Short mmCIF file of N, CA and C in Angstrom, two decimals:
data_model
loop_
_atom_site.label_atom_id
_atom_site.label_comp_id
_atom_site.label_asym_id
_atom_site.label_seq_id
_atom_site.Cartn_x
_atom_site.Cartn_y
_atom_site.Cartn_z
N MET L 110 115.44 76.36 187.78
CA MET L 110 116.04 77.61 187.33
C MET L 110 117.55 77.42 187.10
N ASN L 111 118.22 76.73 188.03
CA ASN L 111 119.66 76.47 187.87
C ASN L 111 119.94 75.64 186.62
N ASP L 112 119.03 74.72 186.34
CA ASP L 112 119.19 73.87 185.17
C ASP L 112 119.17 74.69 183.89
N VAL L 113 118.30 75.67 183.84
CA VAL L 113 118.20 76.54 182.67
C VAL L 113 119.46 77.40 182.54
N LEU L 114 119.97 77.92 183.67
CA LEU L 114 121.18 78.76 183.63
C LEU L 114 122.39 77.95 183.19
N SER L 115 122.50 76.72 183.65
CA SER L 115 123.65 75.91 183.25
C SER L 115 123.59 75.58 181.77
N LYS L 116 122.38 75.35 181.23
CA LYS L 116 122.24 75.10 179.79
C LYS L 116 122.60 76.35 178.99
N ILE L 117 122.21 77.52 179.48
CA ILE L 117 122.53 78.77 178.80
C ILE L 117 124.04 78.98 178.78
N LYS L 118 124.70 78.73 179.90
CA LYS L 118 126.17 78.88 179.95
C LYS L 118 126.84 77.89 179.00
N LYS L 119 126.32 76.66 178.97
CA LYS L 119 126.88 75.65 178.08
C LYS L 119 126.75 76.08 176.62
N TYR L 120 125.58 76.54 176.25
CA TYR L 120 125.36 76.98 174.87
C TYR L 120 126.11 78.27 174.56
N LYS L 121 126.31 79.09 175.59
CA LYS L 121 127.05 80.34 175.38
C LYS L 121 128.48 80.04 174.91
N TYR L 122 129.13 79.05 175.53
CA TYR L 122 130.48 78.70 175.13
C TYR L 122 130.50 78.08 173.73
N ILE L 123 129.50 77.30 173.42
CA ILE L 123 129.42 76.69 172.08
C ILE L 123 129.22 77.77 171.03
N ILE L 124 128.36 78.75 171.30
CA ILE L 124 128.11 79.84 170.35
C ILE L 124 129.36 80.70 170.17
N ILE L 125 130.03 81.02 171.27
CA ILE L 125 131.26 81.83 171.17
C ILE L 125 132.33 81.08 170.36
N GLY L 126 132.49 79.79 170.62
CA GLY L 126 133.44 78.98 169.86
C GLY L 126 133.09 78.95 168.38
N GLY L 127 131.79 78.81 168.07
CA GLY L 127 131.35 78.82 166.67
C GLY L 127 131.64 80.14 166.00
N ILE L 128 131.39 81.24 166.69
CA ILE L 128 131.66 82.57 166.13
C ILE L 128 133.15 82.72 165.84
N ILE L 129 133.99 82.27 166.76
CA ILE L 129 135.44 82.36 166.56
C ILE L 129 135.86 81.56 165.34
N ILE L 130 135.31 80.36 165.18
CA ILE L 130 135.65 79.52 164.02
C ILE L 130 135.21 80.20 162.73
N VAL L 131 134.02 80.77 162.70
CA VAL L 131 133.53 81.46 161.50
C VAL L 131 134.41 82.66 161.17
N VAL L 132 134.78 83.44 162.18
CA VAL L 132 135.64 84.62 161.95
C VAL L 132 136.99 84.18 161.38
N LEU L 133 137.57 83.13 161.95
CA LEU L 133 138.86 82.64 161.44
C LEU L 133 138.72 82.14 160.00
N TYR L 134 137.64 81.47 159.69
CA TYR L 134 137.42 80.97 158.34
C TYR L 134 137.28 82.13 157.35
N VAL L 135 136.51 83.14 157.73
CA VAL L 135 136.34 84.31 156.86
C VAL L 135 137.68 85.02 156.65
N CYS L 136 138.47 85.14 157.73
CA CYS L 136 139.79 85.79 157.60
C CYS L 136 140.70 84.99 156.67
N SER L 137 140.63 83.67 156.75
CA SER L 137 141.49 82.86 155.87
C SER L 137 141.06 83.01 154.41
N LEU L 138 139.76 83.13 154.17
CA LEU L 138 139.30 83.34 152.80
C LEU L 138 139.66 84.74 152.31
N TRP L 139 139.60 85.70 153.19
CA TRP L 139 139.86 87.08 152.83
C TRP L 139 141.33 87.31 152.54
N SER L 140 142.21 86.63 153.29
CA SER L 140 143.64 86.85 153.09
C SER L 140 144.07 86.35 151.72
N ASP L 141 143.56 85.21 151.28
CA ASP L 141 143.78 84.68 149.93
C ASP L 141 145.26 84.64 149.55
N ARG L 142 146.11 84.40 150.54
CA ARG L 142 147.55 84.27 150.32
C ARG L 142 148.13 85.46 149.55
N LYS L 143 147.62 86.61 149.78
CA LYS L 143 148.11 87.79 149.06
C LYS L 143 149.50 88.21 149.51
N ASP L 144 149.95 87.69 150.66
CA ASP L 144 151.28 88.04 151.13
C ASP L 144 152.37 87.12 150.60
N LEU L 145 151.98 86.09 149.85
CA LEU L 145 152.96 85.20 149.25
C LEU L 145 153.35 85.75 147.88
N TYR L 146 154.64 85.94 147.69
CA TYR L 146 155.10 86.52 146.44
C TYR L 146 155.87 85.48 145.64
N ASP L 147 155.68 85.51 144.37
CA ASP L 147 156.40 84.63 143.47
C ASP L 147 157.62 85.38 142.97
N ASN L 148 158.80 84.78 143.19
CA ASN L 148 160.01 85.45 142.74
C ASN L 148 160.35 85.11 141.30
N GLY L 149 159.50 84.36 140.65
CA GLY L 149 159.72 84.04 139.25
C GLY L 149 160.65 82.88 139.01
N GLU L 150 161.19 82.29 140.06
CA GLU L 150 162.10 81.16 139.92
C GLU L 150 161.30 79.86 139.85
N PRO L 151 161.61 79.04 138.86
CA PRO L 151 160.92 77.74 138.82
C PRO L 151 161.43 76.84 139.96
N THR L 152 160.64 75.86 140.29
CA THR L 152 161.00 75.00 141.42
C THR L 152 162.29 74.22 141.16
N ASP L 153 162.60 73.92 139.89
CA ASP L 153 163.85 73.21 139.58
C ASP L 153 165.06 74.06 139.94
N ALA L 154 164.98 75.35 139.66
CA ALA L 154 166.09 76.24 139.99
C ALA L 154 166.27 76.33 141.50
N ILE L 155 165.17 76.38 142.21
CA ILE L 155 165.25 76.44 143.67
C ILE L 155 165.82 75.14 144.21
N ARG L 156 165.38 74.02 143.63
CA ARG L 156 165.88 72.71 144.07
C ARG L 156 167.39 72.60 143.83
N SER L 157 167.86 73.06 142.67
CA SER L 157 169.30 72.98 142.40
C SER L 157 170.08 73.90 143.34
N GLU L 158 169.50 75.04 143.68
CA GLU L 158 170.14 75.94 144.64
C GLU L 158 170.23 75.28 146.02
N LEU L 159 169.18 74.60 146.41
CA LEU L 159 169.20 73.88 147.68
C LEU L 159 170.24 72.75 147.66
N ASN L 160 170.37 72.08 146.52
CA ASN L 160 171.39 71.02 146.39
C ASN L 160 172.79 71.61 146.51
N ARG L 161 173.00 72.77 145.88
CA ARG L 161 174.31 73.42 146.00
C ARG L 161 174.58 73.83 147.44
N ALA L 162 173.55 74.31 148.12
CA ALA L 162 173.72 74.70 149.53
C ALA L 162 174.05 73.48 150.38
N GLU L 163 173.43 72.35 150.09
CA GLU L 163 173.72 71.11 150.81
C GLU L 163 175.17 70.68 150.56
N GLY L 164 175.62 70.80 149.30
CA GLY L 164 177.01 70.48 148.98
C GLY L 164 177.98 71.38 149.72
N ALA L 165 177.65 72.67 149.77
CA ALA L 165 178.51 73.62 150.51
C ALA L 165 178.53 73.27 151.99
N LYS L 166 177.40 72.86 152.51
CA LYS L 166 177.34 72.45 153.93
C LYS L 166 178.24 71.26 154.18
N GLN L 167 178.23 70.29 153.27
CA GLN L 167 179.10 69.11 153.43
C GLN L 167 180.57 69.50 153.30
N ASP L 168 180.88 70.41 152.39
CA ASP L 168 182.26 70.89 152.27
C ASP L 168 182.72 71.57 153.55
N ILE L 169 181.85 72.37 154.13
CA ILE L 169 182.18 73.07 155.38
C ILE L 169 182.38 72.06 156.49
N ALA L 170 181.54 71.01 156.53
CA ALA L 170 181.70 69.98 157.56
C ALA L 170 183.03 69.27 157.39
N GLY L 171 183.41 68.98 156.14
CA GLY L 171 184.71 68.34 155.89
C GLY L 171 185.86 69.24 156.30
N THR L 172 185.75 70.52 155.98
CA THR L 172 186.80 71.47 156.37
C THR L 172 186.90 71.57 157.88
N ALA L 173 185.76 71.58 158.56
CA ALA L 173 185.77 71.64 160.02
C ALA L 173 186.44 70.41 160.60
N SER L 174 186.20 69.26 159.99
CA SER L 174 186.85 68.02 160.44
C SER L 174 188.36 68.11 160.23
N ASN L 175 188.79 68.64 159.08
CA ASN L 175 190.22 68.81 158.82
C ASN L 175 190.86 69.77 159.82
N ILE L 176 190.15 70.85 160.12
CA ILE L 176 190.66 71.83 161.10
C ILE L 176 190.79 71.18 162.46
N GLU L 177 189.83 70.34 162.81
CA GLU L 177 189.90 69.66 164.11
C GLU L 177 191.11 68.74 164.17
N GLY L 178 191.38 68.02 163.08
CA GLY L 178 192.57 67.14 163.04
C GLY L 178 193.85 67.94 163.14
N THR L 179 193.91 69.06 162.43
CA THR L 179 195.10 69.92 162.49
C THR L 179 195.28 70.49 163.89
N SER L 180 194.18 70.85 164.52
CA SER L 180 194.23 71.39 165.88
C SER L 180 194.80 70.35 166.84
N THR L 181 194.38 69.10 166.68
CA THR L 181 194.91 68.03 167.53
C THR L 181 196.40 67.85 167.30
N LYS L 182 196.82 67.89 166.05
CA LYS L 182 198.26 67.76 165.74
C LYS L 182 199.04 68.92 166.35
N LEU L 183 198.48 70.13 166.27
CA LEU L 183 199.15 71.29 166.86
C LEU L 183 199.25 71.17 168.37
N GLU L 184 198.21 70.66 169.00
CA GLU L 184 198.26 70.46 170.45
C GLU L 184 199.35 69.48 170.83
N ASN L 185 199.47 68.41 170.05
CA ASN L 185 200.53 67.42 170.31
C ASN L 185 201.91 68.04 170.09
N ALA L 186 202.05 68.84 169.03
CA ALA L 186 203.33 69.48 168.75
C ALA L 186 203.70 70.47 169.85
N ILE L 187 202.72 71.19 170.37
CA ILE L 187 202.98 72.13 171.46
C ILE L 187 203.42 71.38 172.70
N GLY L 188 202.78 70.24 172.96
CA GLY L 188 203.19 69.42 174.10
C GLY L 188 204.62 68.93 173.95
N THR L 189 204.98 68.50 172.75
CA THR L 189 206.35 68.04 172.50
C THR L 189 207.34 69.18 172.66
N ALA L 190 206.99 70.36 172.14
CA ALA L 190 207.87 71.53 172.26
C ALA L 190 208.02 71.94 173.72
N THR L 191 206.97 71.85 174.50
CA THR L 191 207.05 72.19 175.92
C THR L 191 207.97 71.23 176.65
N ASP L 192 207.84 69.94 176.33
CA ASP L 192 208.73 68.94 176.94
C ASP L 192 210.18 69.20 176.55
N ALA L 193 210.41 69.50 175.27
CA ALA L 193 211.77 69.78 174.81
C ALA L 193 212.32 71.03 175.48
N SER L 194 211.46 72.03 175.67
CA SER L 194 211.89 73.26 176.32
C SER L 194 212.31 73.00 177.76
N SER L 195 211.53 72.20 178.48
CA SER L 195 211.92 71.90 179.86
C SER L 195 213.19 71.08 179.90
N ASN L 196 213.38 70.16 178.95
CA ASN L 196 214.64 69.41 178.86
C ASN L 196 215.80 70.35 178.55
N PHE L 197 215.58 71.28 177.65
CA PHE L 197 216.62 72.24 177.28
C PHE L 197 217.00 73.10 178.48
N GLU L 198 216.00 73.50 179.27
CA GLU L 198 216.28 74.30 180.46
C GLU L 198 217.12 73.51 181.46
N SER L 199 216.82 72.24 181.64
CA SER L 199 217.61 71.43 182.57
C SER L 199 219.03 71.24 182.06
N ILE L 200 219.21 71.09 180.74
CA ILE L 200 220.56 70.98 180.15
C ILE L 200 221.33 72.28 180.35
N ILE L 201 220.66 73.42 180.14
CA ILE L 201 221.31 74.72 180.33
C ILE L 201 221.72 74.89 181.79
N ASP L 202 220.83 74.50 182.74
CA ASP L 202 221.18 74.59 184.15
C ASP L 202 222.38 73.71 184.48
N GLU L 203 222.40 72.51 183.90
CA GLU L 203 223.53 71.60 184.13
C GLU L 203 224.81 72.18 183.56
N CYS L 204 224.75 72.74 182.35
CA CYS L 204 225.93 73.37 181.74
C CYS L 204 226.40 74.56 182.58
N GLN L 205 225.45 75.33 183.08
CA GLN L 205 225.79 76.48 183.91
C GLN L 205 226.51 76.03 185.19
N SER L 206 226.02 74.95 185.77
CA SER L 206 226.69 74.45 186.98
C SER L 206 228.08 73.92 186.66
N ILE L 207 228.27 73.29 185.49
CA ILE L 207 229.61 72.83 185.08
C ILE L 207 230.53 74.03 184.88
N ILE L 208 230.03 75.07 184.20
CA ILE L 208 230.84 76.28 183.98
C ILE L 208 231.22 76.92 185.30
N ASP L 209 230.24 76.99 186.23
CA ASP L 209 230.54 77.55 187.55
C ASP L 209 231.59 76.72 188.28
N ALA L 210 231.49 75.39 188.15
CA ALA L 210 232.46 74.51 188.80
C ALA L 210 233.85 74.70 188.20
N VAL L 211 233.94 74.85 186.86
CA VAL L 211 235.21 75.06 186.19
C VAL L 211 235.80 76.40 186.60
N ARG L 212 234.99 77.42 186.69
CA ARG L 212 235.47 78.74 187.13
C ARG L 212 235.97 78.69 188.55
N LYS L 213 235.25 77.96 189.38
CA LYS L 213 235.66 77.85 190.78
C LYS L 213 236.99 77.11 190.90
N GLN L 214 237.19 76.06 190.07
CA GLN L 214 238.44 75.32 190.11
C GLN L 214 239.60 76.16 189.58
N SER L 215 239.32 76.99 188.57
CA SER L 215 240.40 77.79 188.01
C SER L 215 240.83 78.91 188.96
N THR L 216 239.93 79.36 189.81
CA THR L 216 240.31 80.40 190.76
C THR L 216 240.99 79.80 191.99
N ASP L 217 240.82 78.53 192.24
CA ASP L 217 241.46 77.89 193.41
C ASP L 217 242.85 77.59 193.13
#
């Protein structure tokens, strides 16, 4: 009896799988690609548009590379300006101390 039940269960899964395959096949025939629309453009026009898009992509990549180089130069310039600013501050402090010393000597 168990042998018969196991065979029935085995065939049950095979039948269900077959039904699913048939339903999917019928649905694919029924759909008939009716949701695909032709925009009237020939494939050559689409190909040339894709080539132009690729060219624009390369131009953008080149521009991004140029921007990156400029950014690096700006970072270096900012570093140089910061160093010059700190040097300028030390010179101003030194000048201020000289002026204070001169004022102190003139009052003595």
